[in-house]
Every structure is written in structure tokens, then in C-alpha cells.
Tab-separated table of C-alpha atoms in Angstrom:
chain	number	residue	atom	x	y	z
A	1	MET	CA	100.914	155.777	141.258
A	2	LYS	CA	100.954	159.632	141.268
A	3	LYS	CA	104.103	161.453	142.045
A	4	ARG	CA	103.925	162.978	145.519
A	5	LEU	CA	103.845	166.797	145.379
A	6	THR	CA	106.411	167.382	148.061
A	7	SER	CA	106.285	171.193	147.521
A	8	LEU	CA	102.922	171.347	149.101
A	9	ASP	CA	104.550	170.294	152.369
A	10	ALA	CA	105.447	174.036	152.775
A	11	VAL	CA	101.786	175.072	152.254
A	12	ARG	CA	100.494	172.333	154.678
A	13	THR	CA	103.096	173.429	157.221
A	14	PHE	CA	102.086	177.179	156.834
A	15	ALA	CA	98.426	176.356	157.261
A	16	CYS	CA	98.940	174.007	160.264
A	17	LEU	CA	101.210	176.409	162.154
A	18	GLY	CA	98.877	179.326	161.419
A	19	VAL	CA	95.956	177.485	162.878
A	20	MET	CA	98.036	176.427	165.956
A	21	ALA	CA	99.345	180.020	166.404
A	22	PHE	CA	95.728	181.398	166.079
A	23	HIS	CA	94.508	179.186	169.015
A	24	MET	CA	97.498	180.245	170.991
A	25	HIS	CA	96.348	183.857	170.411
A	26	LEU	CA	99.587	184.707	168.637
A	27	CYS	CA	98.215	185.664	165.207
A	28	THR	CA	94.963	185.858	163.172
A	29	PHE	CA	95.890	183.319	160.498
A	30	GLY	CA	93.520	180.522	161.684
A	31	HIS	CA	90.599	181.260	159.264
A	32	LEU	CA	93.069	181.492	156.430
A	33	GLY	CA	94.797	178.207	157.370
A	34	VAL	CA	91.548	176.357	157.427
A	35	SER	CA	90.649	177.727	153.896
A	36	VAL	CA	94.012	176.416	152.657
A	37	PHE	CA	93.350	172.979	154.121
A	38	PHE	CA	89.987	172.692	152.408
A	39	VAL	CA	91.345	173.795	149.035
A	40	MET	CA	94.381	171.509	149.314
A	41	SER	CA	92.332	168.568	150.314
A	42	GLY	CA	90.249	169.075	147.202
A	43	PHE	CA	93.333	169.566	145.055
A	44	LEU	CA	95.004	166.381	146.252
A	45	SER	CA	91.797	164.454	146.033
A	46	GLY	CA	91.356	165.638	142.386
A	47	TYR	CA	95.134	165.022	141.649
A	48	ASN	CA	94.910	161.461	142.932
A	49	HIS	CA	91.463	160.395	141.814
A	50	LEU	CA	90.287	162.592	138.859
A	51	GLU	CA	91.684	160.207	136.262
A	52	SER	CA	91.182	156.923	138.161
A	53	MET	CA	87.854	157.165	139.945
A	54	ASP	CA	84.733	155.871	138.180
A	55	THR	CA	82.266	158.758	138.429
A	56	ARG	CA	79.659	157.123	136.064
A	57	HIS	CA	78.256	154.720	138.615
A	58	ILE	CA	78.146	156.593	141.868
A	59	THR	CA	76.551	154.740	144.755
A	60	LEU	CA	75.749	155.816	148.304
A	61	GLY	CA	77.655	152.899	149.747
A	62	GLY	CA	80.735	153.532	147.545
A	63	SER	CA	80.856	157.190	148.519
A	64	ALA	CA	80.390	156.340	152.207
A	65	ARG	CA	83.171	153.758	152.038
A	66	PHE	CA	85.585	156.144	150.441
A	67	ALA	CA	84.918	158.848	153.076
A	68	TYR	CA	85.354	156.153	155.793
A	69	ARG	CA	88.726	155.126	154.417
A	70	LYS	CA	89.897	158.695	154.385
A	71	ILE	CA	88.697	159.552	157.942
A	72	ILE	CA	89.315	156.328	159.824
A	73	LYS	CA	93.079	156.899	160.014
A	74	LEU	CA	92.634	160.032	162.240
A	75	TYR	CA	89.348	158.887	164.000
A	76	PRO	CA	91.086	157.039	166.984
A	77	LEU	CA	93.216	160.143	167.717
A	78	TYR	CA	90.258	162.370	167.362
A	79	LEU	CA	88.405	160.246	170.052
A	80	ILE	CA	91.309	160.212	172.301
A	81	MET	CA	91.604	163.961	172.210
A	82	LEU	CA	87.929	164.230	173.369
A	83	VAL	CA	88.705	162.611	176.674
A	84	ILE	CA	90.245	165.720	178.525
A	85	PRO	CA	87.609	168.234	177.472
A	86	VAL	CA	84.766	165.821	178.091
A	87	ALA	CA	86.211	164.964	181.574
A	88	GLY	CA	86.352	168.663	182.246
A	89	GLU	CA	82.620	169.103	181.443
A	90	LEU	CA	81.761	165.998	183.370
A	91	TYR	CA	83.300	167.639	186.425
A	92	GLY	CA	81.207	170.625	185.737
A	93	VAL	CA	78.090	168.478	185.611
A	94	VAL	CA	78.962	166.676	188.930
A	95	ASN	CA	79.409	170.068	190.571
A	96	GLY	CA	76.236	171.668	188.987
A	97	MET	CA	77.962	173.923	186.703
A	98	ALA	CA	76.852	172.141	183.459
A	99	SER	CA	73.888	170.208	182.048
A	100	LEU	CA	74.142	166.461	181.656
A	101	PRO	CA	71.680	166.320	178.679
A	102	THR	CA	73.649	169.031	176.879
A	103	MET	CA	76.908	167.269	177.459
A	104	LEU	CA	75.535	163.986	176.126
A	105	GLY	CA	74.168	165.703	173.099
A	106	LYS	CA	77.468	167.400	172.409
A	107	LEU	CA	79.391	164.176	173.037
A	108	ALA	CA	77.085	162.219	170.664
A	109	ALA	CA	77.436	164.869	167.953
A	110	ASN	CA	81.242	164.717	168.237
A	111	VAL	CA	81.462	160.974	168.202
A	112	LEU	CA	79.201	160.764	165.193
A	113	LEU	CA	81.182	163.692	163.466
A	114	VAL	CA	78.018	165.608	162.888
A	115	GLN	CA	78.904	168.720	165.106
A	116	ALA	CA	79.541	170.856	161.955
A	117	TRP	CA	75.901	170.353	160.815
A	118	ILE	CA	74.484	171.887	164.039
A	119	PRO	CA	74.216	175.751	163.747
A	120	LEU	CA	75.018	176.235	167.499
A	121	ASN	CA	78.346	177.612	168.682
A	122	GLU	CA	78.334	175.329	171.763
A	123	TYR	CA	78.070	172.362	169.415
A	124	TYR	CA	80.188	173.048	166.285
A	125	PHE	CA	83.085	174.387	168.501
A	126	SER	CA	82.550	171.987	171.319
A	127	TYR	CA	85.296	170.219	173.147
A	128	ASN	CA	88.256	169.952	170.696
A	129	GLY	CA	87.209	173.025	168.813
A	130	PRO	CA	89.212	172.713	165.532
A	131	ALA	CA	88.017	169.117	165.141
A	132	TRP	CA	84.899	170.502	163.385
A	133	TYR	CA	87.036	170.375	160.259
A	134	LEU	CA	87.039	166.615	160.284
A	135	SER	CA	83.222	166.695	160.336
A	136	SER	CA	82.986	168.952	157.293
A	137	VAL	CA	85.859	167.298	155.229
A	138	ALA	CA	84.295	163.889	155.854
A	139	PHE	CA	81.267	165.238	153.982
A	140	ALA	CA	83.501	166.647	151.193
A	141	TYR	CA	85.152	163.112	150.779
A	142	PHE	CA	81.675	161.573	150.690
A	143	MET	CA	80.748	163.976	147.899
A	144	LEU	CA	84.084	163.551	146.035
A	145	PRO	CA	82.687	161.164	143.245
A	146	LEU	CA	79.827	163.618	142.449
A	147	VAL	CA	82.253	166.622	142.479
A	148	LEU	CA	84.722	164.890	140.175
A	149	ARG	CA	81.878	163.988	137.775
A	150	GLY	CA	81.092	167.624	137.526
A	151	VAL	CA	84.873	168.557	137.110
A	152	LYS	CA	85.054	166.076	134.220
A	153	LYS	CA	82.123	167.893	132.461
A	154	CYS	CA	84.508	170.952	132.214
A	155	ARG	CA	85.985	170.008	128.901
A	156	THR	CA	88.461	172.818	128.628
A	157	ARG	CA	90.681	174.700	131.037
A	158	ARG	CA	88.650	177.788	130.285
A	159	ALA	CA	85.484	176.087	131.500
A	160	ALA	CA	87.247	174.942	134.656
A	161	VAL	CA	88.355	178.482	135.412
A	162	LEU	CA	84.832	179.791	134.886
A	163	ALA	CA	83.461	177.059	137.170
A	164	MET	CA	85.882	178.169	139.872
A	165	ILE	CA	84.801	181.730	139.498
A	166	ALA	CA	81.085	180.814	139.579
A	167	ILE	CA	81.704	178.889	142.860
A	168	TRP	CA	83.347	181.885	144.335
A	169	VAL	CA	80.837	184.377	143.258
A	170	GLY	CA	78.005	181.950	144.225
A	171	GLN	CA	79.286	181.465	147.725
A	172	ALA	CA	79.556	185.233	148.328
A	173	ALA	CA	76.042	185.825	146.998
A	174	ILE	CA	74.480	182.890	148.977
A	175	ALA	CA	76.253	184.022	152.174
A	176	TYR	CA	75.060	187.549	151.761
A	177	LEU	CA	71.421	186.481	151.101
A	178	VAL	CA	71.333	183.981	153.982
A	179	GLU	CA	72.797	186.338	156.404
A	180	GLY	CA	70.325	189.035	155.359
A	181	VAL	CA	67.323	186.688	155.674
A	182	TYR	CA	68.505	185.539	159.129
A	183	SER	CA	69.290	188.989	160.493
A	184	ALA	CA	65.764	190.130	159.422
A	185	ARG	CA	64.310	187.504	161.571
A	186	VAL	CA	66.628	187.629	164.575
A	187	ALA	CA	67.435	190.842	166.284
A	188	ASP	CA	70.319	189.674	168.469
A	189	GLU	CA	73.550	190.598	166.808
A	190	ASN	CA	75.491	187.898	168.661
A	191	ARG	CA	73.197	185.199	167.410
A	192	VAL	CA	73.428	186.616	163.803
A	193	ARG	CA	77.211	186.568	164.049
A	194	ASP	CA	77.263	183.036	165.429
A	195	PHE	CA	74.925	181.880	162.665
A	196	SER	CA	76.947	183.592	160.013
A	197	THR	CA	80.199	181.944	161.386
A	198	TRP	CA	78.598	178.632	161.178
A	199	PHE	CA	77.159	179.113	157.731
A	200	THR	CA	80.159	180.466	155.934
A	201	TYR	CA	82.984	178.868	158.049
A	202	VAL	CA	81.788	175.551	159.371
A	203	PHE	CA	78.788	174.348	157.487
A	204	PRO	CA	79.949	171.361	155.351
A	205	VAL	CA	77.698	172.160	152.353
A	206	PHE	CA	79.236	175.720	152.102
A	207	ARG	CA	82.830	174.496	152.571
A	208	LEU	CA	82.282	172.009	149.825
A	209	GLY	CA	82.751	174.981	147.518
A	210	ASP	CA	86.277	175.355	148.572
A	211	PHE	CA	86.927	171.670	148.219
A	212	ALA	CA	85.415	171.663	144.721
A	213	VAL	CA	87.669	174.599	143.602
A	214	GLY	CA	90.552	172.481	144.675
A	215	CYS	CA	89.315	169.731	142.569
A	216	LEU	CA	88.971	172.013	139.622
A	217	MET	CA	92.461	173.271	140.060
A	218	ALA	CA	93.739	169.710	140.047
A	219	LYS	CA	92.181	169.451	136.548
A	220	LEU	CA	94.172	172.564	135.528
A	221	PHE	CA	97.312	171.113	136.998
A	222	LEU	CA	96.978	167.786	135.372
A	223	THR	CA	96.253	169.343	131.903
A	224	ARG	CA	98.962	172.035	132.155
A	225	ARG	CA	101.821	172.210	129.689
A	226	GLU	CA	105.119	170.996	131.294
A	227	SER	CA	107.645	173.922	131.259
A	228	ALA	CA	110.712	174.277	133.482
A	229	GLY	CA	112.324	177.208	131.573
A	230	ALA	CA	110.845	180.107	133.304
A	231	PRO	CA	111.865	180.077	137.007
A	232	LEU	CA	111.702	183.788	137.286
A	233	LEU	CA	108.073	183.910	136.114
A	234	ALA	CA	107.109	181.105	138.308
A	235	THR	CA	108.777	182.758	141.269
A	236	ALA	CA	106.804	185.910	140.476
A	237	ALA	CA	103.596	183.877	140.437
A	238	GLU	CA	104.532	182.260	143.731
A	239	ALA	CA	105.272	185.803	145.220
A	240	GLY	CA	102.020	187.044	143.920
A	241	ALA	CA	100.072	184.174	145.570
A	242	ILE	CA	101.783	185.037	148.941
A	243	ALA	CA	100.953	188.729	148.380
A	244	LEU	CA	97.379	187.803	147.767
A	245	ILE	CA	97.370	185.833	151.025
A	246	VAL	CA	98.728	188.806	152.925
A	247	LEU	CA	96.166	191.132	151.238
A	248	ALA	CA	93.333	188.780	152.191
A	249	GLU	CA	94.459	188.522	155.719
A	250	LEU	CA	94.808	192.328	156.105
A	251	SER	CA	91.391	192.847	154.569
A	252	PHE	CA	89.966	190.242	157.019
A	253	GLU	CA	91.656	191.962	160.113
A	254	ASN	CA	90.475	195.485	159.173
A	255	PHE	CA	87.105	194.864	157.563
A	256	TRP	CA	85.906	191.701	159.412
A	257	LEU	CA	82.676	190.325	158.241
A	258	ASN	CA	81.690	186.631	158.629
A	259	VAL	CA	79.944	186.774	155.319
A	260	ASN	CA	83.376	187.315	153.595
A	261	SER	CA	85.526	184.982	155.728
A	262	THR	CA	85.530	182.209	153.126
A	263	THR	CA	85.138	184.263	149.982
A	264	LEU	CA	88.075	186.469	150.972
A	265	PHE	CA	90.519	183.551	151.492
A	266	LEU	CA	89.395	181.215	148.641
A	267	PRO	CA	91.181	182.873	145.682
A	268	ALA	CA	94.305	183.471	147.787
A	269	SER	CA	94.224	179.890	148.978
A	270	ALA	CA	93.713	178.511	145.580
A	271	ALA	CA	96.623	180.611	144.084
A	272	LEU	CA	98.975	179.543	146.837
A	273	VAL	CA	98.166	175.749	146.463
A	274	TYR	CA	98.461	175.888	142.680
A	275	THR	CA	101.656	177.889	142.359
A	276	PHE	CA	103.387	175.744	144.986
A	277	ALA	CA	102.175	172.481	143.410
A	278	VAL	CA	103.714	173.560	140.094
A	279	ASN	CA	107.008	174.005	142.037
A	280	GLU	CA	108.931	175.876	139.197
A	281	GLY	CA	109.715	178.998	141.234
A	282	TYR	CA	112.537	179.650	143.686
A	283	ILE	CA	110.337	180.262	146.751
A	284	SER	CA	108.615	176.878	146.682
A	285	LYS	CA	111.924	175.109	146.136
A	286	LEU	CA	113.510	177.003	148.992
A	287	LEU	CA	110.758	176.182	151.364
A	288	THR	CA	110.598	172.450	150.259
A	289	CYS	CA	113.012	171.098	152.877
A	290	LYS	CA	113.269	168.508	155.697
A	291	LEU	CA	111.748	170.824	158.258
A	292	THR	CA	108.502	171.465	156.201
A	293	ALA	CA	108.396	167.684	155.291
A	294	PHE	CA	108.615	166.802	158.950
A	295	ILE	CA	105.953	169.203	160.064
A	296	SER	CA	103.702	168.322	157.085
A	297	ARG	CA	103.851	164.683	157.994
A	298	ILE	CA	102.517	165.193	161.485
A	299	SER	CA	100.305	168.171	160.545
A	300	SER	CA	97.097	166.173	160.938
A	301	ASP	CA	98.196	165.120	164.425
A	302	ILE	CA	99.126	168.616	165.396
A	303	TYR	CA	95.755	169.883	164.240
A	304	LEU	CA	93.832	167.444	166.435
A	305	ILE	CA	96.187	167.654	169.412
A	306	HIS	CA	97.102	171.353	169.846
A	307	ALA	CA	93.873	172.866	171.022
A	308	VAL	CA	93.508	170.368	173.841
A	309	VAL	CA	97.132	171.114	174.864
A	310	VAL	CA	96.336	174.824	174.829
A	311	MET	CA	93.286	174.163	176.967
A	312	VAL	CA	95.502	172.436	179.621
A	313	CYS	CA	98.568	174.652	179.477
A	314	ALA	CA	96.771	178.050	179.601
A	315	PRO	CA	95.500	177.862	183.206
A	316	VAL	CA	98.614	176.074	184.424
A	317	CYS	CA	101.057	178.717	182.953
A	318	THR	CA	98.762	181.638	184.127
A	319	ALA	CA	98.937	180.325	187.723
A	320	LEU	CA	102.789	180.255	187.748
A	321	PRO	CA	104.130	182.706	190.397
A	322	VAL	CA	106.344	184.406	187.885
A	323	PRO	CA	106.222	187.728	185.847
A	324	PHE	CA	103.685	187.877	182.917
A	325	GLU	CA	106.562	187.699	180.356
A	326	THR	CA	107.788	184.436	181.887
A	327	GLN	CA	104.215	183.056	181.985
A	328	ARG	CA	103.833	183.787	178.279
A	329	ALA	CA	107.152	182.175	177.370
A	330	ALA	CA	106.319	179.109	179.463
A	331	TYR	CA	102.911	179.108	177.740
A	332	ILE	CA	104.306	179.087	174.217
A	333	VAL	CA	107.256	176.687	174.782
A	334	SER	CA	105.081	174.189	176.747
A	335	ILE	CA	102.359	174.048	174.137
A	336	VAL	CA	104.815	173.721	171.067
A	337	VAL	CA	106.962	171.085	172.834
A	338	ILE	CA	104.028	168.993	174.101
A	339	THR	CA	102.160	169.187	170.811
A	340	ILE	CA	105.211	168.250	168.739
A	341	ILE	CA	106.093	165.292	171.004
A	342	ALA	CA	102.470	164.012	171.179
A	343	SER	CA	102.089	164.369	167.368
A	344	CYS	CA	105.284	162.389	166.708
A	345	VAL	CA	104.167	159.582	169.072
A	346	SER	CA	100.756	159.558	167.451
A	347	ASP	CA	102.309	159.375	163.905
A	348	ARG	CA	104.714	156.622	165.010
A	349	VAL	CA	101.906	154.535	166.565
A	350	ARG	CA	99.655	154.937	163.547
A	351	THR	CA	102.441	153.939	161.128
A	352	ALA	CA	103.374	150.913	163.216
A	353	LEU	CA	99.806	149.740	163.398
A	354	ALA	CA	99.298	150.211	159.597
A	355	ALA	CA	102.453	148.259	159.037
A	356	ARG	CA	101.264	145.359	161.235
A	357	ARG	CA	97.938	145.371	159.487
A	358	ARG	CA	99.655	145.100	156.057
A	359	THR	CA	101.812	142.221	157.368
A	360	LYS	CA	98.763	140.323	158.676
A	361	THR	CA	96.939	140.858	155.339
A	362	ALA	CA	99.963	139.691	153.318
A	363	ALA	CA	100.273	136.647	155.658
A	364	ALA	CA	96.675	135.787	155.268
A	365	VAL	CA	96.848	136.127	151.410
């Protein structure tokens, strides 16, 4: 069994809290956090399965079963978190403020985890908005055997690096061409921006590139030379990755273009994940602690829960008969506290159910 890379807890914590803060309108790190999640999912998938998965005999059923096993753990929570937003839209339908056919279409897309494939804002961000990630990453897991087959064809570390660069440049070129073709056919700038957001940020096939880069980094990681004698150099590398993250975020804020949302963040996300996985520098060691381990463990729950909590708390806190500063404080505290408590409960329940299943399986055997 592979050694758990505990140093990545810090990266997962950073990405999770960045996405949460973004949806609370406290920062702009949400797009960056999502990119980190895709790259890290690919990295861990490659780390855990590159040497053990049989990629010579890929079958549709085998790929589907693998993706199912990866997603099913979170799917019940995902469905539970649909209840409140769906109930809200149902109220709108009853009162003539929303369309029943549209609601049923969005609900079906969400339940079937295909909302990320539909290039309409009201579908891919419907109900529990951040949950589109589950739709996209399910496709990435489905494609993992094929991706790892390609990774194994990179016989040298140089070939793996060149493949990563090719993916990065290819994504940028494809995004630029697709947006150009679409904008030439559609005059409405809002529709063009929505389509570009979907294509470069949500579309599962496009985000497969981020996932594949993570898998290629896993190959570099597994074939690296072990060396623990240069902590200052490793610390400089970690600091450089963080600086690259900051530079990408500043560039995104000041020169925002949908076509660049993924290509801007991909190298920075890859550098952050790799340097922290190596865990030879002082920064990664300092940030690998009980707090980041705790948040990392419940990060998936936080991701699926927080947006619905924001949806409920925002109007309640805004209606409080207190000054704006007090409303804002109540807004932040209530969202954080409720999300953390609900995530801990979800994690405990899932762990208990998994333990019960293992006990039953052992008893049956």
C-alpha cells in the first residue's frame, strides 16, 4: 500500500478554504482552488494506480466501475444537499416564478451527474453550484485507465515534462480557437462569456487536461531521486510555487479572460502540488499539522455543503435588524460554524457506515 502523502493536506486545505471563501464573496481564489483540486486528483490517482492498474486491457465496464467506486462515497451527501435548493425552486414553480419543465430538466441533470456537460449557465451551476466538479471529476476517473496508458508511454522524465507542456499549450490554443469561432457566430457578449466559462472551466473533456497533468506529475514523483539533504533548496522551490500561485491569481484578477482561467492556473497548481508532495522544504513541513489534517479530512464534505449553507444564511443575516458590520460578522461566523459542524457529522456518518459494511462483509466471508 502506498504511503499517504500527508503534506498534501495543506494544499487540499488551501484549495477547499479558497473555494469556500470565494462563494462567501471574501476572496477571488475559487477558480484557482478548483484547478488545484483537479491537478491533485490526477496526481493522487497516478500515485496510487500508475504502477498497479492494468492499462493494457481497458474495458468500458471496468472504467465505469472504477469511476463509480470513486464517486459513490460522496453521492449520498451530494443528493442530500440538493434538497434545499430544489425545494426553493419548487416553491417558485408553485407561485409561478419558475418553470416546472426547466426544474425537472435541471434536477435530472444533477441527479445523473451530467450537468457539467450542458453548456448553459442555469444547468452547470444549478442548485448546489460547486457540485459541477463532481460531474467533471467523475469523467476524469472514468478516463483514468486510458490516461495512465498514455502516461506509461512517456518512457523518460523529459517526455513526461514535454507532455505536460503540450497539454498546457494545447488547452490554451483550443480555448482561444473555440471562443473565437463561437464569438463569430454569437453577437451577445454575455452568451459568449457564459460559453467560455463552461468550456474552459466546467467542460469535463477540457478539465481532463488538468487531471492528466496531475497524472504525469505522479510519474515524475515516483521516478524522482530520493534526497533529503537540500531543505533550503526545497524550501525555495515551495516558495516559488506559492509565488507562482500569487502571480497567477493577480494576473487573473487584473486581466480576467475566461479563455485563460485554466491555462493561467495549471502551471501554478502543478508546481504547488508537486513541491508539497515532495515535502522536503520547511514550508510544507510547517503547514503539515493537525489543523490541516482535520480540514483535509472533511474537505470533500465542506465542498459539497458550504454553498447551500451560504444560500440559506445570506438572506437570514441580511434581514437581521443590526448594522451592516454586525450582519457581515454573523454571516461569516454562521456559515463557517454550520459548514464545519455539518461536515464533521457527514464524515462521521460515512465512516460509521463504511465500518459497518466492512464488518458485514467480514462476517459473510
